[in-house]
Amino acid sequence: MSEETANSGEPVAEKDDARHAMKMAKKKTAREKIMATKTDEKGLIIVHTGKGKGKSTAGFGMIFRHIAHGMPCAVVQFIKGAWQTGERDLIEKHFGDLCQFYTLGEGFTWETQDRARDVAMAQRAWEKAKELIRDERNSMVLLDEVNIALRYDYIDVAEVVRFLKEEKPHMTHVVLTGRNAKEDLIEIADLVTEMELVKHPFRSGIKAQKGVEF
Amino acid sequence: MSEETANSGEPVAEKDDARHAMKMAKKKTAREKIMATKTDEKGLIIVHTGKGKGKSTAGFGMIFRHIAHGMPCAVVQFIKGAWQTGERDLIEKHFGDLCQFYTLGEGFTWETQDRARDVAMAQRAWEKAKELIRDERNSMVLLDEVNIALRYDYIDVAEVVRFLKEEKPHMTHVVLTGRNAKEDLIEIADLVTEMELVKHPFRSGIKAQKGVEF
């Protein structure tokens, strides 16, 4: 492949290449200098929130990274909803020895229509989450959609914050997903990403599709 | 589990439960009404951009969803960088029959220090991407970090936009990740998510960790 084709027909002058190389060399040095100061390792409290897509998906992506490295991990799904997700089948079928998977939430309240039951299910899920986090063999525990349970006060944010601060083993990563993450949780988190919706196909009449939304 | 424990000791009155149930029933009806208008299916152009984490991770999460459903898919990595990612090993080892995986990018220019070479590699990756997208057996093709190649003009955004509009099969999903997505690309995308960085542990001296960043 020639350089010409890569630049819409305009040849790249050697001078430009040299200038570019110098600029990039500076960038590399600056970057290495910064990276050299990053030496600590610790288990992170990671929050994915916002109205955009990808909060759970990126959480599962990290779980698959753990699986890829042979590191034991676990998932607790706080909200099951009406959709079946494929992740559970895939993980249980292929990687059940590395990743424990619990779906304990019952769905959104507007589906179950039963707050007392949702509260009980969320509490059960939180008990299981604590057990999995306390087990130091787990390198990462994903609490999928826990923010929804927190938002509706199915579980108490003060209790979650206290547990993560006081009882989470030092090297364990805990990932908490779902929109409307509570401020108290963001406060104690190490890594917070807000997935912002820029454009969504639902607006133009496209339905949820297999492999994308579920 | 009693309701009391779920609400920090405050008993939930039955009246509250009934009011809540009515509110949720309304929400359910409204939601079902909206969902009923979403009937179309089509292959989406999906963009994950922004400075936050999770762009590639959520892309791989969708690839794993495809794999979970037994739907053929493919990945082209435009930028390899210095880090080894575990996804490739995992996919090749377990799901090579469902998901093709190509790492054709060479790294960031500040690492290779060689623009001409980076351009040639990005072009090769783009040729492979086109081949995989044209192949209608693939239900999804992930172009991981392609936005970086577009940003540095290693590949021409006008050509990418033209190809996606004119040659992408109707039912094929294409996911394009990387920060600084070009406006022309966002313009034609169906689903755009901006991953926004709220908090990052690098700031407090924590280094990139196995299972989280790679």
CSV table of C-alpha atoms in Angstrom, one decimal:
chain,number,residue,atom,x,y,z
A,1,MET,CA,0.0,0.0,0.0
A,2,SER,CA,1.5,3.4,-1.0
A,3,GLU,CA,1.3,6.5,1.2
A,4,GLU,CA,-0.5,8.2,-1.7
A,5,THR,CA,-3.6,6.1,-1.5
A,6,ALA,CA,-3.7,6.6,2.3
A,7,ASN,CA,-4.0,10.3,2.0
A,8,SER,CA,-6.6,10.8,-0.7
A,9,GLY,CA,-4.1,11.2,-3.4
A,10,GLU,CA,-1.8,13.8,-1.7
A,11,PRO,CA,1.7,12.6,-1.4
A,12,VAL,CA,3.2,12.9,2.1
A,13,ALA,CA,6.4,15.0,2.0
A,14,GLU,CA,9.3,13.5,3.8
A,15,LYS,CA,9.7,16.7,5.8
A,16,ASP,CA,6.2,16.2,7.1
A,17,ASP,CA,7.0,12.7,8.1
A,18,ALA,CA,10.1,13.8,10.0
A,19,ARG,CA,8.2,16.6,11.8
A,20,HIS,CA,5.5,14.1,12.6
A,21,ALA,CA,8.1,11.6,14.0
A,22,MET,CA,9.6,14.3,16.2
A,23,LYS,CA,6.2,15.3,17.6
A,24,MET,CA,5.3,11.7,18.3
A,25,ALA,CA,8.7,11.0,19.9
A,26,LYS,CA,8.0,13.9,22.3
A,27,LYS,CA,4.5,12.5,23.0
A,28,LYS,CA,6.0,9.0,23.7
A,29,THR,CA,8.5,10.5,26.2
A,30,ALA,CA,5.8,12.5,28.0
A,31,ARG,CA,3.6,9.5,28.1
A,32,GLU,CA,6.3,7.2,29.5
A,33,LYS,CA,7.1,9.8,32.2
A,34,ILE,CA,3.5,9.8,33.3
A,35,MET,CA,3.1,6.1,33.2
A,36,ALA,CA,6.3,5.6,35.3
A,37,THR,CA,4.5,7.4,38.2
A,38,LYS,CA,1.7,4.8,38.1
A,39,THR,CA,3.0,1.9,40.1
A,40,ASP,CA,0.3,0.9,42.6
A,41,GLU,CA,-2.1,-1.9,42.2
A,42,LYS,CA,-5.4,-2.1,44.1
A,43,GLY,CA,-8.9,-3.5,43.7
A,44,LEU,CA,-11.0,-0.7,42.1
A,45,ILE,CA,-14.5,0.4,42.7
A,46,ILE,CA,-15.8,0.9,39.2
A,47,VAL,CA,-19.1,2.6,38.3
A,48,HIS,CA,-20.7,2.6,34.9
A,49,THR,CA,-23.6,5.0,34.8
A,50,GLY,CA,-25.5,7.4,32.5
A,51,LYS,CA,-28.3,7.1,30.0
A,52,GLY,CA,-26.2,5.7,27.2
A,53,LYS,CA,-25.6,2.2,26.1
A,54,GLY,CA,-22.8,0.0,27.1
A,55,LYS,CA,-22.9,0.1,30.9
A,56,SER,CA,-23.6,-3.6,31.4
A,57,THR,CA,-21.9,-4.6,28.2
A,58,ALA,CA,-18.6,-3.0,29.3
A,59,GLY,CA,-19.0,-4.6,32.7
A,60,PHE,CA,-19.4,-8.0,31.0
A,61,GLY,CA,-16.4,-7.1,28.8
A,62,MET,CA,-14.2,-6.8,31.9
A,63,ILE,CA,-15.6,-10.1,33.2
A,64,PHE,CA,-14.6,-11.7,29.9
A,65,ARG,CA,-11.1,-10.2,30.3
A,66,HIS,CA,-10.8,-11.8,33.7
A,67,ILE,CA,-11.9,-15.1,32.2
A,68,ALA,CA,-9.4,-14.7,29.4
A,69,HIS,CA,-6.6,-14.3,32.0
A,70,GLY,CA,-7.9,-17.2,34.1
A,71,MET,CA,-8.8,-15.0,37.0
A,72,PRO,CA,-11.8,-16.1,39.1
A,73,CYS,CA,-14.7,-13.7,39.1
A,74,ALA,CA,-18.5,-13.5,39.7
A,75,VAL,CA,-21.6,-11.7,38.4
A,76,VAL,CA,-24.8,-10.8,40.3
A,77,GLN,CA,-27.6,-9.5,38.2
A,78,PHE,CA,-29.9,-7.3,40.3
A,79,ILE,CA,-32.5,-6.7,37.5
A,80,LYS,CA,-33.3,-9.5,35.1
A,81,GLY,CA,-36.0,-7.7,33.1
A,82,ALA,CA,-38.0,-9.3,30.4
A,83,TRP,CA,-35.0,-9.9,28.1
A,84,GLN,CA,-32.9,-13.0,28.2
A,85,THR,CA,-29.2,-12.1,28.0
A,86,GLY,CA,-26.9,-14.4,26.3
A,87,GLU,CA,-23.9,-13.7,28.6
A,88,ARG,CA,-25.2,-16.0,31.3
A,89,ASP,CA,-25.6,-19.0,28.9
A,90,LEU,CA,-22.2,-18.4,27.4
A,91,ILE,CA,-20.4,-18.1,30.7
A,92,GLU,CA,-22.1,-21.0,32.3
A,93,LYS,CA,-21.6,-23.3,29.4
A,94,HIS,CA,-17.9,-22.5,28.8
A,95,PHE,CA,-16.5,-20.8,31.9
A,96,GLY,CA,-18.5,-22.0,34.8
A,97,ASP,CA,-15.3,-23.0,36.6
A,98,LEU,CA,-14.0,-19.4,36.5
A,99,CYS,CA,-17.1,-17.3,36.8
A,100,GLN,CA,-20.0,-17.7,39.1
A,101,PHE,CA,-23.2,-16.2,37.8
A,102,TYR,CA,-26.4,-15.3,39.8
A,103,THR,CA,-29.5,-13.7,38.5
A,104,LEU,CA,-31.4,-12.7,41.6
A,105,GLY,CA,-33.2,-9.5,40.6
A,106,GLU,CA,-36.7,-9.9,39.5
A,107,GLY,CA,-37.2,-7.3,36.8
A,108,PHE,CA,-38.2,-3.6,36.9
A,109,THR,CA,-41.1,-2.9,39.3
A,110,TRP,CA,-43.2,-1.7,36.4
A,111,GLU,CA,-43.0,-5.3,35.1
A,112,THR,CA,-43.5,-7.2,38.4
A,113,GLN,CA,-46.0,-4.7,39.8
A,114,ASP,CA,-44.9,-5.9,43.3
A,115,ARG,CA,-42.6,-3.7,45.3
A,116,ALA,CA,-42.3,-5.9,48.3
A,117,ARG,CA,-41.2,-8.8,46.2
A,118,ASP,CA,-38.7,-6.6,44.3
A,119,VAL,CA,-37.2,-5.4,47.6
A,120,ALA,CA,-36.9,-9.0,48.9
A,121,MET,CA,-35.2,-10.1,45.7
A,122,ALA,CA,-32.8,-7.1,45.7
A,123,GLN,CA,-31.9,-7.8,49.3
A,124,ARG,CA,-31.2,-11.5,48.4
A,125,ALA,CA,-29.0,-10.3,45.5
A,126,TRP,CA,-27.1,-8.0,47.9
A,127,GLU,CA,-26.5,-10.8,50.4
A,128,LYS,CA,-25.0,-12.9,47.6
A,129,ALA,CA,-22.9,-10.0,46.4
A,130,LYS,CA,-21.4,-9.5,49.8
A,131,GLU,CA,-20.6,-13.2,50.1
A,132,LEU,CA,-18.9,-13.2,46.7
A,133,ILE,CA,-16.9,-10.0,47.4
A,134,ARG,CA,-15.8,-11.3,50.8
A,135,ASP,CA,-14.4,-14.4,49.0
A,136,GLU,CA,-10.9,-13.3,48.2
A,137,ARG,CA,-10.5,-15.9,45.4
A,138,ASN,CA,-12.7,-13.6,43.3
A,139,SER,CA,-10.6,-11.0,41.6
A,140,MET,CA,-13.7,-9.1,40.2
A,141,VAL,CA,-17.4,-9.1,41.1
A,142,LEU,CA,-19.9,-7.4,38.7
A,143,LEU,CA,-23.0,-6.1,40.4
A,144,ASP,CA,-25.1,-5.6,37.2
A,145,GLU,CA,-27.8,-3.0,37.4
A,146,VAL,CA,-27.3,-2.6,41.1
A,147,ASN,CA,-27.8,1.2,40.6
A,148,ILE,CA,-31.5,0.6,39.8
A,149,ALA,CA,-32.0,-1.3,43.0
A,150,LEU,CA,-30.2,1.6,44.9
A,151,ARG,CA,-32.2,4.2,43.2
A,152,TYR,CA,-35.6,2.7,44.2
A,153,ASP,CA,-34.1,2.1,47.7
A,154,TYR,CA,-34.5,-1.6,47.4
A,155,ILE,CA,-31.1,-1.7,49.0
A,156,ASP,CA,-29.6,1.0,51.2
A,157,VAL,CA,-26.8,3.0,49.6
A,158,ALA,CA,-25.2,3.8,53.0
A,159,GLU,CA,-24.9,0.0,53.6
A,160,VAL,CA,-23.3,-0.6,50.2
A,161,VAL,CA,-20.9,2.3,50.7
A,162,ARG,CA,-19.9,1.1,54.2
A,163,PHE,CA,-19.4,-2.5,53.0
A,164,LEU,CA,-17.2,-1.5,50.0
A,165,LYS,CA,-15.1,0.8,52.2
A,166,GLU,CA,-14.8,-1.5,55.2
A,167,GLU,CA,-15.1,-5.1,54.0
A,168,LYS,CA,-14.0,-5.3,50.3
A,169,PRO,CA,-10.7,-7.1,50.2
A,170,HIS,CA,-7.9,-4.7,49.0
A,171,MET,CA,-7.2,-6.4,45.7
A,172,THR,CA,-10.8,-7.1,44.6
A,173,HIS,CA,-12.4,-5.1,41.8
A,174,VAL,CA,-16.1,-4.4,42.2
A,175,VAL,CA,-18.0,-3.1,39.2
A,176,LEU,CA,-21.4,-1.4,39.7
A,177,THR,CA,-23.6,-0.6,36.7
A,178,GLY,CA,-26.9,1.1,36.0
A,179,ARG,CA,-28.1,4.6,35.3
A,180,ASN,CA,-28.6,7.2,38.0
A,181,ALA,CA,-25.7,6.1,40.2
A,182,LYS,CA,-26.0,7.7,43.6
A,183,GLU,CA,-23.7,10.5,44.6
A,184,ASP,CA,-22.5,8.6,47.7
A,185,LEU,CA,-21.4,5.8,45.5
A,186,ILE,CA,-19.6,8.0,43.0
A,187,GLU,CA,-17.9,9.7,45.9
A,188,ILE,CA,-16.1,6.5,47.0
A,189,ALA,CA,-15.5,5.0,43.5
A,190,ASP,CA,-12.1,4.9,41.9
A,191,LEU,CA,-13.2,4.8,38.3
A,192,VAL,CA,-16.5,6.3,37.1
A,193,THR,CA,-17.6,6.4,33.5
A,194,GLU,CA,-20.8,8.1,32.4
A,195,MET,CA,-22.2,6.5,29.2
A,196,GLU,CA,-23.9,9.4,27.4
A,197,LEU,CA,-26.5,8.9,24.8
A,198,VAL,CA,-25.8,10.8,21.7
A,199,LYS,CA,-28.0,9.0,19.2
A,200,HIS,CA,-30.4,6.0,19.6
A,201,PRO,CA,-32.1,4.0,16.9
A,202,PHE,CA,-35.3,3.5,19.0
A,203,ARG,CA,-36.0,7.1,18.0
A,204,SER,CA,-36.4,6.0,14.4
A,205,GLY,CA,-38.6,2.9,15.1
A,206,ILE,CA,-35.9,0.3,15.3
A,207,LYS,CA,-36.5,-2.4,17.9
A,208,ALA,CA,-34.1,-4.0,20.3
A,209,GLN,CA,-32.1,-6.6,18.4
A,210,LYS,CA,-30.4,-9.9,19.3
A,211,GLY,CA,-26.6,-9.5,19.7
A,212,VAL,CA,-26.9,-5.7,20.3
A,213,GLU,CA,-29.3,-5.1,23.1
A,214,PHE,CA,-29.5,-8.6,24.5
B,1,MET,CA,-36.3,-10.8,54.2
B,2,SER,CA,-38.7,-8.2,55.7
B,3,GLU,CA,-39.6,-4.9,54.0
B,4,GLU,CA,-38.4,-3.1,57.1
B,5,THR,CA,-34.7,-4.1,56.6
B,6,ALA,CA,-34.8,-2.9,53.0
B,7,ASN,CA,-35.8,0.6,54.0
B,8,SER,CA,-33.4,1.5,56.7
B,9,GLY,CA,-35.8,0.5,59.4
B,10,GLU,CA,-38.8,2.4,58.2
B,11,PRO,CA,-41.8,0.3,57.7
B,12,VAL,CA,-43.4,0.6,54.3
B,13,ALA,CA,-47.1,1.4,54.6
B,14,GLU,CA,-49.5,-0.6,52.5
B,15,LYS,CA,-50.9,2.6,51.1
B,16,ASP,CA,-47.5,3.5,49.8
B,17,ASP,CA,-47.2,0.1,48.2
B,18,ALA,CA,-50.6,0.5,46.5
B,19,ARG,CA,-49.6,4.0,45.2
B,20,HIS,CA,-46.3,2.7,44.0
B,21,ALA,CA,-48.0,-0.2,42.2
B,22,MET,CA,-50.4,2.2,40.4
B,23,LYS,CA,-47.5,4.5,39.4
B,24,MET,CA,-45.5,1.5,38.1
B,25,ALA,CA,-48.6,0.1,36.2
B,26,LYS,CA,-48.8,3.4,34.4
B,27,LYS,CA,-45.1,3.3,33.6
B,28,LYS,CA,-45.5,-0.2,32.2
B,29,THR,CA,-48.4,0.8,29.9
B,30,ALA,CA,-46.5,3.8,28.7
B,31,ARG,CA,-43.4,1.7,28.0
B,32,GLU,CA,-45.4,-1.0,26.2
B,33,LYS,CA,-47.0,1.7,24.0
B,34,ILE,CA,-43.6,3.0,23.0
B,35,MET,CA,-42.1,-0.4,22.4
B,36,ALA,CA,-45.0,-1.4,20.2
B,37,THR,CA,-44.0,1.3,17.7
B,38,LYS,CA,-40.5,-0.2,17.4
B,39,THR,CA,-40.9,-2.9,14.9
B,40,ASP,CA,-38.1,-2.6,12.4
B,41,GLU,CA,-34.8,-4.5,12.4
B,42,LYS,CA,-31.7,-3.4,10.5
B,43,GLY,CA,-28.0,-3.6,10.8
B,44,LEU,CA,-26.8,-0.6,12.9
B,45,ILE,CA,-23.8,1.6,12.6
B,46,ILE,CA,-22.7,1.9,16.2
B,47,VAL,CA,-20.1,4.4,17.5
B,48,HIS,CA,-18.5,4.3,20.9
B,49,THR,CA,-16.4,7.4,21.5
B,50,GLY,CA,-15.4,9.8,24.3
B,51,LYS,CA,-12.5,10.0,26.7
B,52,GLY,CA,-14.0,7.5,29.2
B,53,LYS,CA,-13.4,3.8,29.6
B,54,GLY,CA,-15.4,1.1,28.1
B,55,LYS,CA,-15.5,1.9,24.4
B,56,SER,CA,-13.7,-1.2,23.3
B,57,THR,CA,-14.8,-3.2,26.2
B,58,ALA,CA,-18.5,-2.6,25.4
B,59,GLY,CA,-17.7,-3.4,21.7
B,60,PHE,CA,-16.2,-6.8,22.8
B,61,GLY,CA,-19.2,-7.3,25.0
B,62,MET,CA,-21.5,-7.1,22.0
B,63,ILE,CA,-19.2,-9.5,20.1
B,64,PHE,CA,-19.6,-11.9,23.1
B,65,ARG,CA,-23.3,-11.5,22.9
B,66,HIS,CA,-23.2,-12.5,19.2
B,67,ILE,CA,-21.1,-15.5,20.1
B,68,ALA,CA,-23.6,-16.4,22.8
B,69,HIS,CA,-26.4,-16.4,20.3
B,70,GLY,CA,-24.3,-18.4,17.8
B,71,MET,CA,-24.2,-15.5,15.3
B,72,PRO,CA,-21.0,-15.2,13.2
B,73,CYS,CA,-19.0,-12.0,13.7
B,74,ALA,CA,-15.6,-10.5,13.3
B,75,VAL,CA,-13.1,-8.1,14.9
B,76,VAL,CA,-10.5,-5.9,13.3
B,77,GLN,CA,-8.1,-4.2,15.7
B,78,PHE,CA,-6.8,-1.1,14.1
B,79,ILE,CA,-4.4,-0.2,17.0
B,80,LYS,CA,-2.6,-2.9,18.9
B,81,GLY,CA,-0.7,-0.8,21.2
B,82,ALA,CA,1.8,-2.1,23.7
B,83,TRP,CA,-0.8,-4.0,25.8
B,84,GLN,CA,-1.8,-7.5,25.0
B,85,THR,CA,-5.5,-7.9,25.3
B,86,GLY,CA,-6.9,-11.2,26.5
B,87,GLU,CA,-10.0,-11.1,24.3
B,88,ARG,CA,-8.1,-12.3,21.3
B,89,ASP,CA,-6.7,-15.4,23.0
B,90,LEU,CA,-10.1,-16.2,24.5
B,91,ILE,CA,-12.0,-15.9,21.3
B,92,GLU,CA,-9.5,-17.8,19.2
B,93,LYS,CA,-9.2,-20.5,21.7
B,94,HIS,CA,-13.0,-21.1,22.3
B,95,PHE,CA,-15.0,-19.4,19.5
B,96,GLY,CA,-12.7,-19.3,16.5
B,97,ASP,CA,-15.5,-20.9,14.4
B,98,LEU,CA,-17.9,-18.1,15.2
B,99,CYS,CA,-15.6,-15.0,15.3
B,100,GLN,CA,-12.8,-14.1,13.0
B,101,PHE,CA,-10.1,-11.9,14.7
B,102,TYR,CA,-7.5,-9.7,13.0
B,103,THR,CA,-5.0,-7.5,14.7
B,104,LEU,CA,-3.7,-5.3,11.8
B,105,GLY,CA,-2.9,-2.0,13.4
B,106,GLU,CA,0.6,-1.4,14.6
B,107,GLY,CA,0.2,0.7,17.7
B,108,PHE,CA,0.0,4.4,18.3
B,109,THR,CA,2.4,6.4,16.2
B,110,TRP,CA,4.1,7.7,19.3
B,111,GLU,CA,5.2,4.1,19.9
B,112,THR,CA,6.1,3.0,16.4
B,113,GLN,CA,7.6,6.4,15.5
B,114,ASP,CA,6.9,5.6,11.9
B,115,ARG,CA,4.0,7.3,10.2
B,116,ALA,CA,4.4,5.6,6.8
B,117,ARG,CA,4.3,2.2,8.4
B,118,ASP,CA,1.2,3.1,10.5
B,119,VAL,CA,-0.6,4.4,7.5
B,120,ALA,CA,0.1,1.2,5.5
B,121,MET,CA,-1.0,-1.0,8.4
B,122,ALA,CA,-4.2,1.0,8.9
B,123,GLN,CA,-5.0,0.7,5.2
B,124,ARG,CA,-4.5,-3.1,5.4
B,125,ALA,CA,-6.8,-3.2,8.3
B,126,TRP,CA,-9.4,-1.2,6.4
B,127,GLU,CA,-9.2,-3.5,3.4
B,128,LYS,CA,-9.8,-6.5,5.7
B,129,ALA,CA,-12.7,-4.7,7.4
B,130,LYS,CA,-14.4,-4.1,4.1
B,131,GLU,CA,-14.0,-7.7,3.1
B,132,LEU,CA,-15.5,-8.9,6.4
B,133,ILE,CA,-18.4,-6.4,6.3
B,134,ARG,CA,-19.2,-7.4,2.6
B,135,ASP,CA,-19.4,-11.0,3.7
B,136,GLU,CA,-23.1,-11.3,4.7
B,137,ARG,CA,-22.5,-14.3,6.9
B,138,ASN,CA,-21.1,-11.8,9.5
B,139,SER,CA,-23.9,-10.4,11.6
B,140,MET,CA,-21.5,-7.9,13.3
B,141,VAL,CA,-18.1,-6.5,12.6
B,142,LEU,CA,-16.2,-4.6,15.3
B,143,LEU,CA,-13.7,-2.1,14.0
B,144,ASP,CA,-11.8,-1.6,17.3
B,145,GLU,CA,-10.0,1.8,17.7
B,146,VAL,CA,-10.7,2.7,14.0
B,147,ASN,CA,-11.4,6.3,15.2
B,148,ILE,CA,-7.8,6.8,16.0
B,149,ALA,CA,-6.8,5.7,12.5
B,150,LEU,CA,-9.4,8.1,11.1
B,151,ARG,CA,-8.3,10.9,13.4
B,152,TYR,CA,-4.7,10.8,12.2
B,153,ASP,CA,-6.0,10.4,8.6
B,154,TYR,CA,-4.4,7.0,8.2
B,155,ILE,CA,-7.6,6.1,6.5
B,156,ASP,CA,-10.0,8.5,4.8
B,157,VAL,CA,-13.3,9.2,6.7
B,158,ALA,CA,-15.1,10.1,3.5
B,159,GLU,CA,-14.3,6.6,2.1
B,160,VAL,CA,-15.4,4.9,5.3
B,161,VAL,CA,-18.7,6.8,5.3
B,162,ARG,CA,-19.3,6.1,1.6
B,163,PHE,CA,-18.6,2.4,2.2
B,164,LEU,CA,-20.9,2.1,5.2
B,165,LYS,CA,-23.7,3.9,3.4
B,166,GLU,CA,-23.4,2.2,0.1
B,167,GLU,CA,-21.9,-1.2,0.6
B,168,LYS,CA,-22.7,-2.4,4.1
B,169,PRO,CA,-25.3,-5.2,3.9
B,170,HIS,CA,-28.7,-4.1,5.3
B,171,MET,CA,-28.7,-6.5,8.3
B,172,THR,CA,-25.0,-6.2,9.3
B,173,HIS,CA,-24.1,-4.3,12.4
B,174,VAL,CA,-20.8,-2.4,12.4
B,175,VAL,CA,-19.3,-1.1,15.6
B,176,LEU,CA,-16.6,1.6,15.4
B,177,THR,CA,-14.7,2.5,18.6
B,178,GLY,CA,-12.1,5.0,19.7
B,179,ARG,CA,-12.1,8.6,21.1
B,180,ASN,CA,-12.5,11.6,18.9
B,181,ALA,CA,-15.0,10.1,16.5
B,182,LYS,CA,-15.3,12.3,13.4
B,183,GLU,CA,-18.4,14.3,12.9
B,184,ASP,CA,-19.1,12.7,9.4
B,185,LEU,CA,-19.2,9.3,11.1
B,186,ILE,CA,-21.5,10.4,13.9
B,187,GLU,CA,-23.7,11.9,11.3
B,188,ILE,CA,-24.4,8.5,9.6
B,189,ALA,CA,-24.4,6.4,12.8
B,190,ASP,CA,-27.6,4.9,14.2
B,191,LEU,CA,-26.4,4.6,17.8
B,192,VAL,CA,-23.7,6.8,19.3
B,193,THR,CA,-22.5,6.6,22.9
B,194,GLU,CA,-20.0,9.0,24.4
B,195,MET,CA,-18.1,7.4,27.3
B,196,GLU,CA,-17.4,10.3,29.6
B,197,LEU,CA,-14.6,10.1,32.1
B,198,VAL,CA,-15.9,11.2,35.5
B,199,LYS,CA,-13.1,9.7,37.7
B,200,HIS,CA,-9.9,7.8,36.8
B,201,PRO,CA,-7.6,5.9,39.2
B,202,PHE,CA,-4.5,6.9,37.2
B,203,ARG,CA,-4.9,10.3,38.8
B,204,SER,CA,-4.1,8.7,42.1
B,205,GLY,CA,-1.1,6.7,40.9
B,206,ILE,CA,-2.8,3.4,40.2
B,207,LYS,CA,-1.4,1.6,37.2
B,208,ALA,CA,-3.2,-0.3,34.4
B,209,GLN,CA,-4.3,-3.6,35.8
B,210,LYS,CA,-4.9,-7.1,34.3
B,211,GLY,CA,-8.6,-7.8,33.8
B,212,VAL,CA,-9.5,-4.1,34.0
B,213,GLU,CA,-7.5,-2.2,31.3
B,214,PHE,CA,-6.3,-5.3,29.4
